[in-house]
Rosetta silent file (secondary structure, phi, psi, omega in degrees, C-alpha in Angstrom):
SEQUENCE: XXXXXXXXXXXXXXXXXXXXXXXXXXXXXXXXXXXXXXXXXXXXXXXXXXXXXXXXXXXXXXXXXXXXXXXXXXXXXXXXXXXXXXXXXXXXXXXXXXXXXXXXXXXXXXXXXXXXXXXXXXXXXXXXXXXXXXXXXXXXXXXXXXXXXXXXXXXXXXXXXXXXXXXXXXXXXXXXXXXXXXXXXXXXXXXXXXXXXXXXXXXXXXXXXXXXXXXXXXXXXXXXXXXXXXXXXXXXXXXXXXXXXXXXXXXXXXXXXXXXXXXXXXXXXXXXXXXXXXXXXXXXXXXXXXXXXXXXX
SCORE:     score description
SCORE:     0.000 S_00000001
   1 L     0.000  149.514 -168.631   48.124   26.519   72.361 S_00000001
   2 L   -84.961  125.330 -177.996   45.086   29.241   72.011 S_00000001
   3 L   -93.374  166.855  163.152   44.143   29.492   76.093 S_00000001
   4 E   157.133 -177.297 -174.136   40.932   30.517   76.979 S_00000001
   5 E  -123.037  114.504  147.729   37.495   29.174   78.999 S_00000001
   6 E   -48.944  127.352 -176.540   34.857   27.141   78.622 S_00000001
   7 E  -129.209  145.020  155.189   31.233   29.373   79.846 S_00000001
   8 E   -56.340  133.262 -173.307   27.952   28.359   79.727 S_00000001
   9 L   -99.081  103.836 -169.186   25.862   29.385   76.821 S_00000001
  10 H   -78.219  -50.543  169.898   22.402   29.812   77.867 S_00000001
  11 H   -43.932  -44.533 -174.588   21.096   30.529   74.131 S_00000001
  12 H   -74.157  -23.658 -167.035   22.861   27.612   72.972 S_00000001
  13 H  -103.166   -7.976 -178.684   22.042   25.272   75.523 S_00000001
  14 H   -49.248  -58.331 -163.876   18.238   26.884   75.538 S_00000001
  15 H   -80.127  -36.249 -169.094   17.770   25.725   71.829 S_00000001
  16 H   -76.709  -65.171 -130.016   19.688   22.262   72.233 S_00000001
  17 H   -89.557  -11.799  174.863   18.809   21.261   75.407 S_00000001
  18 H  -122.687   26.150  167.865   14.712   21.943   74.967 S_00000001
  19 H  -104.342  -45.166  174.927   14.327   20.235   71.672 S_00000001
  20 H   -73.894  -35.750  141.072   15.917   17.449   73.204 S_00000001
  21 L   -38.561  -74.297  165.375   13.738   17.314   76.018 S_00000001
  22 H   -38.671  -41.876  176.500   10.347   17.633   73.968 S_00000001
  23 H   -76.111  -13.736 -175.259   12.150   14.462   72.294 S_00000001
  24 H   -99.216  -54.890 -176.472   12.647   12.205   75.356 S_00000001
  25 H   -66.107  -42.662 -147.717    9.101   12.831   76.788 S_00000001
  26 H   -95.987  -20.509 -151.615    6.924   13.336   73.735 S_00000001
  27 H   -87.555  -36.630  176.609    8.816   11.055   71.067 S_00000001
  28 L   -78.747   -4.863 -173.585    8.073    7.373   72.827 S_00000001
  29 L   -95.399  -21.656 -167.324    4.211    8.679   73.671 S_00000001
  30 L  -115.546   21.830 -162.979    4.069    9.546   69.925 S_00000001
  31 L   -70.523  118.286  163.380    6.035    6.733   67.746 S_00000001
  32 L  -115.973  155.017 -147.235    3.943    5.718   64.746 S_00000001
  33 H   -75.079  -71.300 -169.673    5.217    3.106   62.062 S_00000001
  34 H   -40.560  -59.177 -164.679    4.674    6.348   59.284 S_00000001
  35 H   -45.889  -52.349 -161.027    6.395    8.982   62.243 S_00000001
  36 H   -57.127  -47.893  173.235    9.504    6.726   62.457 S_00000001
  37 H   -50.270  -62.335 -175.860    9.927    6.614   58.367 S_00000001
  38 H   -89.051   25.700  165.327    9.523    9.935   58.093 S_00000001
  39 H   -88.562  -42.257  159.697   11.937   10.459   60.902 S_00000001
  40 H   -35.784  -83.715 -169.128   14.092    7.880   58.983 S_00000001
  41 H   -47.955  -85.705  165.190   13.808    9.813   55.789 S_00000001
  42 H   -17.115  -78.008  139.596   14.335   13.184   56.867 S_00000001
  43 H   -17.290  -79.139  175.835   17.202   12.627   58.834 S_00000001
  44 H   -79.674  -11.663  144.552   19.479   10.685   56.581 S_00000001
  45 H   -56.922  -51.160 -154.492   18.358   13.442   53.776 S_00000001
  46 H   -92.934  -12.356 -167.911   19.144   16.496   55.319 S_00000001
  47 L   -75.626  -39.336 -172.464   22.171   14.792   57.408 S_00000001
  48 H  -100.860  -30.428  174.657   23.844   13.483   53.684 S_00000001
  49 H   -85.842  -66.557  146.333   22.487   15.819   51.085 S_00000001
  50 H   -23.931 -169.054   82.102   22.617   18.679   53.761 S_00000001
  51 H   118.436 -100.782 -172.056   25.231   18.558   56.356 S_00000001
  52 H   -43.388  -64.174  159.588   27.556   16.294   55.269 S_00000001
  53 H   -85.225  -30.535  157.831   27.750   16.824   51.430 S_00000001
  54 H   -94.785   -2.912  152.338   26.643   20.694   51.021 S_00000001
  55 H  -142.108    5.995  139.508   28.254   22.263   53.583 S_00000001
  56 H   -51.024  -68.629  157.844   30.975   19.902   54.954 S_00000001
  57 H   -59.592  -60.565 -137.199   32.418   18.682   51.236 S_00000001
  58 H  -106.646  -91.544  167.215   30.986   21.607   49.502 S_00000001
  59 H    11.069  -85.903 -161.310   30.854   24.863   51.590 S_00000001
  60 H   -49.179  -82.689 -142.434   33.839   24.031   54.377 S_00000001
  61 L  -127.800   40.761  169.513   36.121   22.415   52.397 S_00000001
  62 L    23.816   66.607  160.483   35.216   22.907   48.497 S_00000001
  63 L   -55.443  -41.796 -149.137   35.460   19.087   47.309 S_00000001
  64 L  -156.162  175.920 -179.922   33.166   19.583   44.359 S_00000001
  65 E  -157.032  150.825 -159.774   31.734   22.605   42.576 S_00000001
  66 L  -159.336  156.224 -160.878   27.814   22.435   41.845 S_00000001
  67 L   -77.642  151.305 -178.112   25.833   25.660   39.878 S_00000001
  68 H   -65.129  -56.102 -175.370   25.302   28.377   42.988 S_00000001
  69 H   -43.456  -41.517 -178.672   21.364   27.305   43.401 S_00000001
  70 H   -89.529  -23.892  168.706   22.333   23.656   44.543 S_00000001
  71 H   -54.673  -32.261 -179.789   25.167   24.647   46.326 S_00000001
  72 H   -60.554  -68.595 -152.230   22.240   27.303   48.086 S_00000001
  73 H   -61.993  -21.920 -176.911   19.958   24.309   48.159 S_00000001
  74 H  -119.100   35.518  131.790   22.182   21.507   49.988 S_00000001
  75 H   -94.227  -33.544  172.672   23.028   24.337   52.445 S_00000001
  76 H   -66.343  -77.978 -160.605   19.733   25.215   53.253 S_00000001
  77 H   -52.810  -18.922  162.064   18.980   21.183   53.981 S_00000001
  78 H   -80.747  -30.617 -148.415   22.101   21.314   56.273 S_00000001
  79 H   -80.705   -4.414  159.573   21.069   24.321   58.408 S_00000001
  80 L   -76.782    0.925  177.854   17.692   22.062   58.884 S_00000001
  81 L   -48.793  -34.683 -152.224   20.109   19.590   60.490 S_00000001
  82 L    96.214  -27.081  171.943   19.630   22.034   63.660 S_00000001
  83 L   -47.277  -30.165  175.210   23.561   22.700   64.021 S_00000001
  84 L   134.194 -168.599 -152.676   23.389   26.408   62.914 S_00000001
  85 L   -85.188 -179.524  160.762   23.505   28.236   59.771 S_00000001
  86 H   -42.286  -46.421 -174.787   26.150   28.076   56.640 S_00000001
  87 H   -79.593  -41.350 -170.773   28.304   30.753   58.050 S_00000001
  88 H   -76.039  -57.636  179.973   28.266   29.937   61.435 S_00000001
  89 H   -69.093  -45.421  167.156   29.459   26.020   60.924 S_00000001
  90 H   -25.725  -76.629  179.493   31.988   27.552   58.318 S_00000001
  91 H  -101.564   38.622 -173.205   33.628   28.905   60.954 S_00000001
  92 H   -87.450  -62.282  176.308   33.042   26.819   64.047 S_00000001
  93 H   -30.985  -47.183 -156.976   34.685   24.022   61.757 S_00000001
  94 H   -87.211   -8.681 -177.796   37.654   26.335   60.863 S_00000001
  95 H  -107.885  -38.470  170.152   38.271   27.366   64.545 S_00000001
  96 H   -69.456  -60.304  165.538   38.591   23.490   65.707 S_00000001
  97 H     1.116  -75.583  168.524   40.128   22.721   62.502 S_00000001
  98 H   -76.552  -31.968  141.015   42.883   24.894   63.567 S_00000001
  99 H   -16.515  -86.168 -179.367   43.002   23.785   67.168 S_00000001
 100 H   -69.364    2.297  172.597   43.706   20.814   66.529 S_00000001
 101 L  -107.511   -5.451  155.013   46.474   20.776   63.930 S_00000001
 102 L   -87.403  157.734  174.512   48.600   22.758   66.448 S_00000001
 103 L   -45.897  -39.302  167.020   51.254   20.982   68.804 S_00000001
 104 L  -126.379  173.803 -169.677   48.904   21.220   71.631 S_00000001
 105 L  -144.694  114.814  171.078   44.938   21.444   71.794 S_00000001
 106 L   -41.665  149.295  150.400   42.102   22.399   74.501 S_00000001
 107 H   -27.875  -54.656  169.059   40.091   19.945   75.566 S_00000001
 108 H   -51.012  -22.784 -163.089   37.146   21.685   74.178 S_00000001
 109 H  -113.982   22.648 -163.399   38.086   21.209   70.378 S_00000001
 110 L  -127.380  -25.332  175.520   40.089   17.638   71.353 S_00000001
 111 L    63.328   40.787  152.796   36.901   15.590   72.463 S_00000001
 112 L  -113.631   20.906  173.893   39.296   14.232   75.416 S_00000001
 113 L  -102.123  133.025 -179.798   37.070   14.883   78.409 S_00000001
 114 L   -67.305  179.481 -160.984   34.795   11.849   79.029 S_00000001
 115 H   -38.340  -61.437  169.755   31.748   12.023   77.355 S_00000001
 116 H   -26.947  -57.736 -158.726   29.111   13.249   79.827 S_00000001
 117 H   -83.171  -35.807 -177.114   31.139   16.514   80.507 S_00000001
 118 H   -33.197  -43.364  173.334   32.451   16.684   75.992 S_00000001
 119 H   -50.827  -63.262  176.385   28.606   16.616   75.615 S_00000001
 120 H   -62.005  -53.430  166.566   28.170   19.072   77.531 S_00000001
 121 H   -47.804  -66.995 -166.482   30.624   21.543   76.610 S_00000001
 122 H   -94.655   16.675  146.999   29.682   21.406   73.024 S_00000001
 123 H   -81.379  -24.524 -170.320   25.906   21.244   73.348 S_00000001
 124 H  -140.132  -10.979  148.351   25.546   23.804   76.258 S_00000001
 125 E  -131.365 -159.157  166.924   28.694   25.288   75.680 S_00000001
 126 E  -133.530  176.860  171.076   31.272   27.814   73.761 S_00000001
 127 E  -109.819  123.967 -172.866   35.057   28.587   74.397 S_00000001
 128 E  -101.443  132.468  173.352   35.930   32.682   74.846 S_00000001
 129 E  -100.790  143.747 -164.778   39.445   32.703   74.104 S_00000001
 130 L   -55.614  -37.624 -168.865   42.186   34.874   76.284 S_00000001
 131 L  -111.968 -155.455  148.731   43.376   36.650   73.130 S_00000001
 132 L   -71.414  132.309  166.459   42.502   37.085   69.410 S_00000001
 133 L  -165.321  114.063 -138.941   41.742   34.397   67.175 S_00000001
 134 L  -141.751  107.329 -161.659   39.863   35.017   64.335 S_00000001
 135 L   -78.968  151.618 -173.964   39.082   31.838   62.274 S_00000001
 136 L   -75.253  133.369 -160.473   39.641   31.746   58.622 S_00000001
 137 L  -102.345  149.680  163.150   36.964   32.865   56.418 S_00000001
 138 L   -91.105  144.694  161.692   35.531   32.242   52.600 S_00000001
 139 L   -74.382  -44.173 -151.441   34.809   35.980   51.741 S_00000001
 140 H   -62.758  -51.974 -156.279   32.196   34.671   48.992 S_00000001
 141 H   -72.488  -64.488 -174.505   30.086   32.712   51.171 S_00000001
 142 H   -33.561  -19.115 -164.312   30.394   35.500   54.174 S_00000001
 143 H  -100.847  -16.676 -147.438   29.217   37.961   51.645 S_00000001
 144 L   -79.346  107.400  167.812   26.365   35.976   50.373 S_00000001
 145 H   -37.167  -73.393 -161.308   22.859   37.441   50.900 S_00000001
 146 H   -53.400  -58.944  157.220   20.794   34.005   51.031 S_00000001
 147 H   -91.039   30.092  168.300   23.345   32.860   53.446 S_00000001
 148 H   -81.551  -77.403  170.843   23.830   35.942   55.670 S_00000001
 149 H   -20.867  -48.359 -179.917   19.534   35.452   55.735 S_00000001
 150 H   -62.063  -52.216  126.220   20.128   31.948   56.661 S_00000001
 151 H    40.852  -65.400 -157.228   22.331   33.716   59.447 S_00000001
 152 H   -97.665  -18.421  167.001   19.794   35.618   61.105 S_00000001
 153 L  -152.705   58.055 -161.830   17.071   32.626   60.901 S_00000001
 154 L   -83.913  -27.741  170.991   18.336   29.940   60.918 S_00000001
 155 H   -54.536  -28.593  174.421   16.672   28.121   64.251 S_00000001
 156 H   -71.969   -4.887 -169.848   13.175   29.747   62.247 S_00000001
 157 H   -94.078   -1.902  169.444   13.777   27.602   58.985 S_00000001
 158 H   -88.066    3.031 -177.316   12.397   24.726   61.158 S_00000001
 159 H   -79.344  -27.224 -165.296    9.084   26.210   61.801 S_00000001
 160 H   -77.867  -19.679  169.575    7.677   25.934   58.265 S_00000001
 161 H   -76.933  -32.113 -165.550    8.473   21.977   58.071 S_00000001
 162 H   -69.555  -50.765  176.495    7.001   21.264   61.630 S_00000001
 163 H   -45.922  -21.805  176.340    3.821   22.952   60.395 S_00000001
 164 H   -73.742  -66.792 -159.941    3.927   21.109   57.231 S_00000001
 165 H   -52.973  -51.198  174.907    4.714   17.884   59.261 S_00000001
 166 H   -84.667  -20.003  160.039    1.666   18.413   61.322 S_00000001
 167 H   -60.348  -68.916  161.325   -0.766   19.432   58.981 S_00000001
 168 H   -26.542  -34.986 -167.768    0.122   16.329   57.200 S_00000001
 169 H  -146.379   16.319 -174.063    0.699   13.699   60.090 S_00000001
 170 H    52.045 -157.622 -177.858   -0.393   15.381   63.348 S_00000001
 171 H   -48.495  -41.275 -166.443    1.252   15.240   66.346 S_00000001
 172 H   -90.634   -2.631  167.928    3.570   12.016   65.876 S_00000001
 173 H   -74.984  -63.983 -179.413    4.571   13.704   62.389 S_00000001
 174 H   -37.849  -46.665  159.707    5.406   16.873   64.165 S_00000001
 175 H   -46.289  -77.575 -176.535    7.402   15.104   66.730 S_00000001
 176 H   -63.260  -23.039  162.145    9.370   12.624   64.940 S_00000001
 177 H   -64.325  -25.952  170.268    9.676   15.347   61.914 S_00000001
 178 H  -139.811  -43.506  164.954   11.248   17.765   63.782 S_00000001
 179 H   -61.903  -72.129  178.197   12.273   17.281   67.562 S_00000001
 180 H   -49.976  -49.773  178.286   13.212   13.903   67.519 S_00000001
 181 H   -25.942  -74.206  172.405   14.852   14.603   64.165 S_00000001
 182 H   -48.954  -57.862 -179.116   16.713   17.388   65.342 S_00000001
 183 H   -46.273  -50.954 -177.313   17.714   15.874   68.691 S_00000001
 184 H   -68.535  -59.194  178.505   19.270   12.834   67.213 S_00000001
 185 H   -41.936  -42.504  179.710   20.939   14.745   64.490 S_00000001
 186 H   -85.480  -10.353  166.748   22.753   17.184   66.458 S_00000001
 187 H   -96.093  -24.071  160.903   23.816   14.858   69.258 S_00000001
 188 H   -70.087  -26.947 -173.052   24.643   12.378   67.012 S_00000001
 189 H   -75.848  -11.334  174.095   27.008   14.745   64.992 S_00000001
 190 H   -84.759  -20.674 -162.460   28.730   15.245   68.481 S_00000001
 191 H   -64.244  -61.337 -159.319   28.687   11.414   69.506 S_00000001
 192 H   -49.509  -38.368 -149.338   30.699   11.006   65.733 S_00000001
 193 H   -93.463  -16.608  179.455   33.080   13.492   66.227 S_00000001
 194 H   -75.751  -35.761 -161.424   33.870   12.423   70.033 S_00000001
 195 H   -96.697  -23.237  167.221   34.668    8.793   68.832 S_00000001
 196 H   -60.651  -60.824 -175.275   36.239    9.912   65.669 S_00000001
 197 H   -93.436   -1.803  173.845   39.077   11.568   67.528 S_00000001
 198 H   -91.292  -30.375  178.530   39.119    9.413   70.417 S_00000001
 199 L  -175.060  162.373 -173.585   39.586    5.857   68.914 S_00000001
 200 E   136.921 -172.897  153.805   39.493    3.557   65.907 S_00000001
 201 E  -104.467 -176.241 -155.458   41.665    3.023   63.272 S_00000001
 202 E  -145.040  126.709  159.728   44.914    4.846   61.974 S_00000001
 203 L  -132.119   -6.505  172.946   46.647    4.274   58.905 S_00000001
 204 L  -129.002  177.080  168.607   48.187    7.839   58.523 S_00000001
 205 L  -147.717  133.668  153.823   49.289   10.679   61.500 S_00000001
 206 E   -49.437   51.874 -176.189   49.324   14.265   61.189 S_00000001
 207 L   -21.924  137.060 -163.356   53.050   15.132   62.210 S_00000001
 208 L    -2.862   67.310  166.484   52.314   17.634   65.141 S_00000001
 209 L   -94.247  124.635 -157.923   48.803   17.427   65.160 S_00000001
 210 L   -91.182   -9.387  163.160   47.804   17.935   68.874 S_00000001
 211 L  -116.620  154.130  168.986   44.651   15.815   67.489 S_00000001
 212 L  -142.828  168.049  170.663   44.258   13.073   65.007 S_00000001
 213 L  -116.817  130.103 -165.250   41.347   11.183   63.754 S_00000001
 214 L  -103.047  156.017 -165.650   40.431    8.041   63.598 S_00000001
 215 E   -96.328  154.074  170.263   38.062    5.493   61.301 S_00000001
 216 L  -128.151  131.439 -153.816   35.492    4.130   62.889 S_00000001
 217 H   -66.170  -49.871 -153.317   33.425    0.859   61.196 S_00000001
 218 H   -82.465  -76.281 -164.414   29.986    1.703   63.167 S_00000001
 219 H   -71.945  -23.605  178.004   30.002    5.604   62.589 S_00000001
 220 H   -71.511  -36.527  155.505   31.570    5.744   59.396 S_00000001
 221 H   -42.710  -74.132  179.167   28.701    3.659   57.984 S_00000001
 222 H   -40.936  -37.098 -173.645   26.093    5.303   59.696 S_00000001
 223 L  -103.885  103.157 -172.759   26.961    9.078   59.594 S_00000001
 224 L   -28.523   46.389  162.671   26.848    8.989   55.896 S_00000001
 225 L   130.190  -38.082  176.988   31.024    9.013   55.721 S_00000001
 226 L   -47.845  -44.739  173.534   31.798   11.383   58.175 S_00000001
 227 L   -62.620   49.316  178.701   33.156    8.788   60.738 S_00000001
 228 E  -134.225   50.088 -177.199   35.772    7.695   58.486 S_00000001
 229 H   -88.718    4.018  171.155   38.096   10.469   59.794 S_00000001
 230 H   -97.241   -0.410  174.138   41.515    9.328   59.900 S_00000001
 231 H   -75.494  -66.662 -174.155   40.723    9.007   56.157 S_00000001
 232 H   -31.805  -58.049 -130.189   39.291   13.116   55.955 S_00000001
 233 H   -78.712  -12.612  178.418   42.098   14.301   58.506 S_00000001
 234 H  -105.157    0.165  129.207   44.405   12.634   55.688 S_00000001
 235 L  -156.993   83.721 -151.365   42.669   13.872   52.911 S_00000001
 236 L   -37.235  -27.588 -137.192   40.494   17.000   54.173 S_00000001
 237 L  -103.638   -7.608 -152.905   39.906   18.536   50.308 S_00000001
 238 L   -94.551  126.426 -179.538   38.679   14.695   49.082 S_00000001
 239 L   -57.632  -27.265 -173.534   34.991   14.540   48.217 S_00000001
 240 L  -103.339  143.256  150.359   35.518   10.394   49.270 S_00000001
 241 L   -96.162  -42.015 -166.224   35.873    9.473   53.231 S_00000001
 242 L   -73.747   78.387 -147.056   35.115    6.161   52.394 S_00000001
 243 L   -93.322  -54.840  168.652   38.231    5.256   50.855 S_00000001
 244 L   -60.345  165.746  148.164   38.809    1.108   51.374 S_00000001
 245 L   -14.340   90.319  167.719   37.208   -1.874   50.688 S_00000001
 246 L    70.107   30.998  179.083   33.584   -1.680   52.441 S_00000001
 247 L   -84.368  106.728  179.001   34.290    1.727   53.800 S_00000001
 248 L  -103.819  132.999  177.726   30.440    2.723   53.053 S_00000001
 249 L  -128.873  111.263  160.531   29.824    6.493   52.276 S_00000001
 250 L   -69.189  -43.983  168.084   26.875    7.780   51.431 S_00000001
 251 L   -48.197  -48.346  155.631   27.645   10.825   51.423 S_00000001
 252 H   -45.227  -57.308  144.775   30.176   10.018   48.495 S_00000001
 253 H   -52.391    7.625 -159.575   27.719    8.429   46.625 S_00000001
 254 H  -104.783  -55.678 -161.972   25.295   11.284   46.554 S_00000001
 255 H   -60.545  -57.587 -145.875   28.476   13.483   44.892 S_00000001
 256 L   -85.152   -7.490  163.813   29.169   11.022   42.619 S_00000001
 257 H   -67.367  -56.244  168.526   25.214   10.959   41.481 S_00000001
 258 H   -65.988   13.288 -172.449   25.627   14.642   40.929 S_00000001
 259 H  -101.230  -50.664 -177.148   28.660   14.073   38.931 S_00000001
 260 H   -52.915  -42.059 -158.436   26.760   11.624   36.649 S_00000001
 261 L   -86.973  -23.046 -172.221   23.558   13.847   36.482 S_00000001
 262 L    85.984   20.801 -154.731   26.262   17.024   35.574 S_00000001
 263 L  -122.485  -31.838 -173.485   25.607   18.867   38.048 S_00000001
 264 L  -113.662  136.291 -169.086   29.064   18.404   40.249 S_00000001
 265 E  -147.151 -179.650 -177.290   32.436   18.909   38.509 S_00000001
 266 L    30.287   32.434  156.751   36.119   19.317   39.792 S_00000001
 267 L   -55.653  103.845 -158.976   35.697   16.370   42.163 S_00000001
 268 L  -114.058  140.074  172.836   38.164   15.585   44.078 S_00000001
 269 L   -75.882  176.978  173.240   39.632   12.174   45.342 S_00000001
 270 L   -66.679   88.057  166.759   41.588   10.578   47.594 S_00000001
 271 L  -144.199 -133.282 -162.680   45.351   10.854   45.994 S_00000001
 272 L   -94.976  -42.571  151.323   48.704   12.513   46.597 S_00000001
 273 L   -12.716 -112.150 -168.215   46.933   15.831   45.505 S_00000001
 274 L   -53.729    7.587  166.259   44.282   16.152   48.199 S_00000001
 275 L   -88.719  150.148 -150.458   46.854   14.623   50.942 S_00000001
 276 L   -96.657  174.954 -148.035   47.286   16.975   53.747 S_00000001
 277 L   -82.324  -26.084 -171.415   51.177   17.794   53.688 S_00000001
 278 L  -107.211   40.237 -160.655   51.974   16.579   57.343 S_00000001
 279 E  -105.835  115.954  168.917   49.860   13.139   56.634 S_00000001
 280 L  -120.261   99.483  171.301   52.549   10.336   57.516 S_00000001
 281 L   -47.430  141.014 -155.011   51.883    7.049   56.518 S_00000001
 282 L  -117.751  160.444 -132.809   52.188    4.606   59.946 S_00000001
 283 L   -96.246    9.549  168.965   54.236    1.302   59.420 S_00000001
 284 L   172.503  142.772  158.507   51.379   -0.961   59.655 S_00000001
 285 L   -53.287  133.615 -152.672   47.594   -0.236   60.247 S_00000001
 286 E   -96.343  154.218  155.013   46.810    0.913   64.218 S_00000001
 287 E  -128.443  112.469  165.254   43.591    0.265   66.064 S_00000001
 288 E   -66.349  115.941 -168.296   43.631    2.865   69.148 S_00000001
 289 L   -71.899 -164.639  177.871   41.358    1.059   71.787 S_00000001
 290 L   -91.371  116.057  141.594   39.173    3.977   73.678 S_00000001
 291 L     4.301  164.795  145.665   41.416    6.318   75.887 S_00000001
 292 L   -75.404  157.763 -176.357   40.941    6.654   79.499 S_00000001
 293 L  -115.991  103.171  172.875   39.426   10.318   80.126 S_00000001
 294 L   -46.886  131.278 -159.469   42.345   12.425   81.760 S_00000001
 295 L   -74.953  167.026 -165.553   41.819   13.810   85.187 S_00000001
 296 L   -83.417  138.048 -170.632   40.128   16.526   85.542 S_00000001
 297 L  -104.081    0.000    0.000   41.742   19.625   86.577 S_00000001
């Protein structure tokens, strides 16, 4: 296991932590039927065409292939998610990623610390690690002008929508358009990812995976696919999460619109292909209730 310390991040928790504010005071004084829609709207755009499908499937872990402008285009709509830029989530992903597919795992990248303090770590903080560890990189995209630019501004690509929001809608557009927006998005992508590895169900395990992931009915619906994660952690390169019966993925439908439309090629599915090599089917489907939170040391 990679050792090292959680520290507070003052930048990090500066930008999370006062967005989220502005949303808990300003967002119930300013709720309008239109603010909530296009808080609605927004949201589940840039979370599934953004986020989820350009730079989780396409970026991270190259699902699909799409002409370099839409691949630019559903990367710009993640880094309005609020999480951080193309480059940056590349390799945040690629540094838990590998965490957690070793025999043991910190806490920080394991989501096993109860919530309150999980929140906190990966909202307010980072992990400096004792040694070298240097997470694995795409050259292309690291190389890319438009997202190196994205890089350097990416907390700034949200000023030109709030202004937009409020010239259009005033105040409660401006709110619900970009603070609440952002606040929910980014705390919800930690909420998914805490309950995704913490409980749900299991129909494969990652032979000595110091984490595994689990599906969950409530998030995998909701987070356009992403909670459906003992399906990803069993087949990371597959384009579907939603794999079963009334698994619903949105995100997966969006790819498979751009497959129809011609736009998305080399899609890949759920099969024996795209299964990850230490993916062990388990001898009857598991439901892990929620963990206990291990004491603190």
């Amino acid at each position: 296991m990679d050792t090292g310390t959680v520290r507070y991040d003052l930048r990090k928790s500066a930008w999370f932590g006062s967005i989220t504010l502005v949303a808990l005071i300003a967002g119930p004084l300013t709720l309008t039927p239109s603010a909530l829609a296009l808080f609605a709207l927004a949201s589940a755009f840039t979370l599934c065409a953004g986020h989820s499908v350009g730079i989780h499937r396409g970026l991270i872990h190259r699902s699909y292939r799409v002409p370099l402008w839409l691949e630019r285009t559903l990367a710009y709509l993640g880094t309005l998610v609020g999480l951080g830029d193309p480059i940056g989530l590349l390799r945040m992903h690629n540094t838990r990623d590998a965490q957690q597919n070793r025999p043991a795992c910190h806490d920080y990248f394991a989501h096993r610390q109860v919530w309150w303090r999980d929140c906190f770590w990966n909202l307010h903080c980072r992990f400096d690690f004792d040694g070298n560890f240097t997470p694995r990189e795409d050259a292309r995209v690291e190389s890319d002008a438009f997202y190196r630019f994205l890089a350097r501004t990416w907390r700034w690509q949200q000023l030109p929508w709030a202004l937009a929001f409020y010239a259009l809608g005033g105040v409660s557009w401006l709110v619900w358009g970009a603070f609440v927006r952002v606040a929910v998005s980014t705390t919800g992508h930690w909420l998914v990812g805490h309950v995704a590895h913490r409980a749900g169900e299991q129909r494969f395990v990652n032979a000595g995976a110091a984490v595994q992931g689990f599906n969950s009915k409530l998030f995998g619906a909701l987070s356009m696919g992403e909670g459906w994660h003992n399906n990803h952690h069993t087949h990371p390169r597959s384009a579907q999460m939603g794999i079963e019966p009334g698994q619903l993925d949105l995100g997966w439908l969006f790819v498979r619109a751009l497959e129809k439309l011609g736009l998305a090629t080399d899609v890949h599915t759920a099969n024996i292909e795209t299964r990850a090599p230490a993916a062990l089917r388990v001898s009857r489907p598991s439901f892990a209730p929620w963990p206990a939170a291990p004491a603190r040391p």
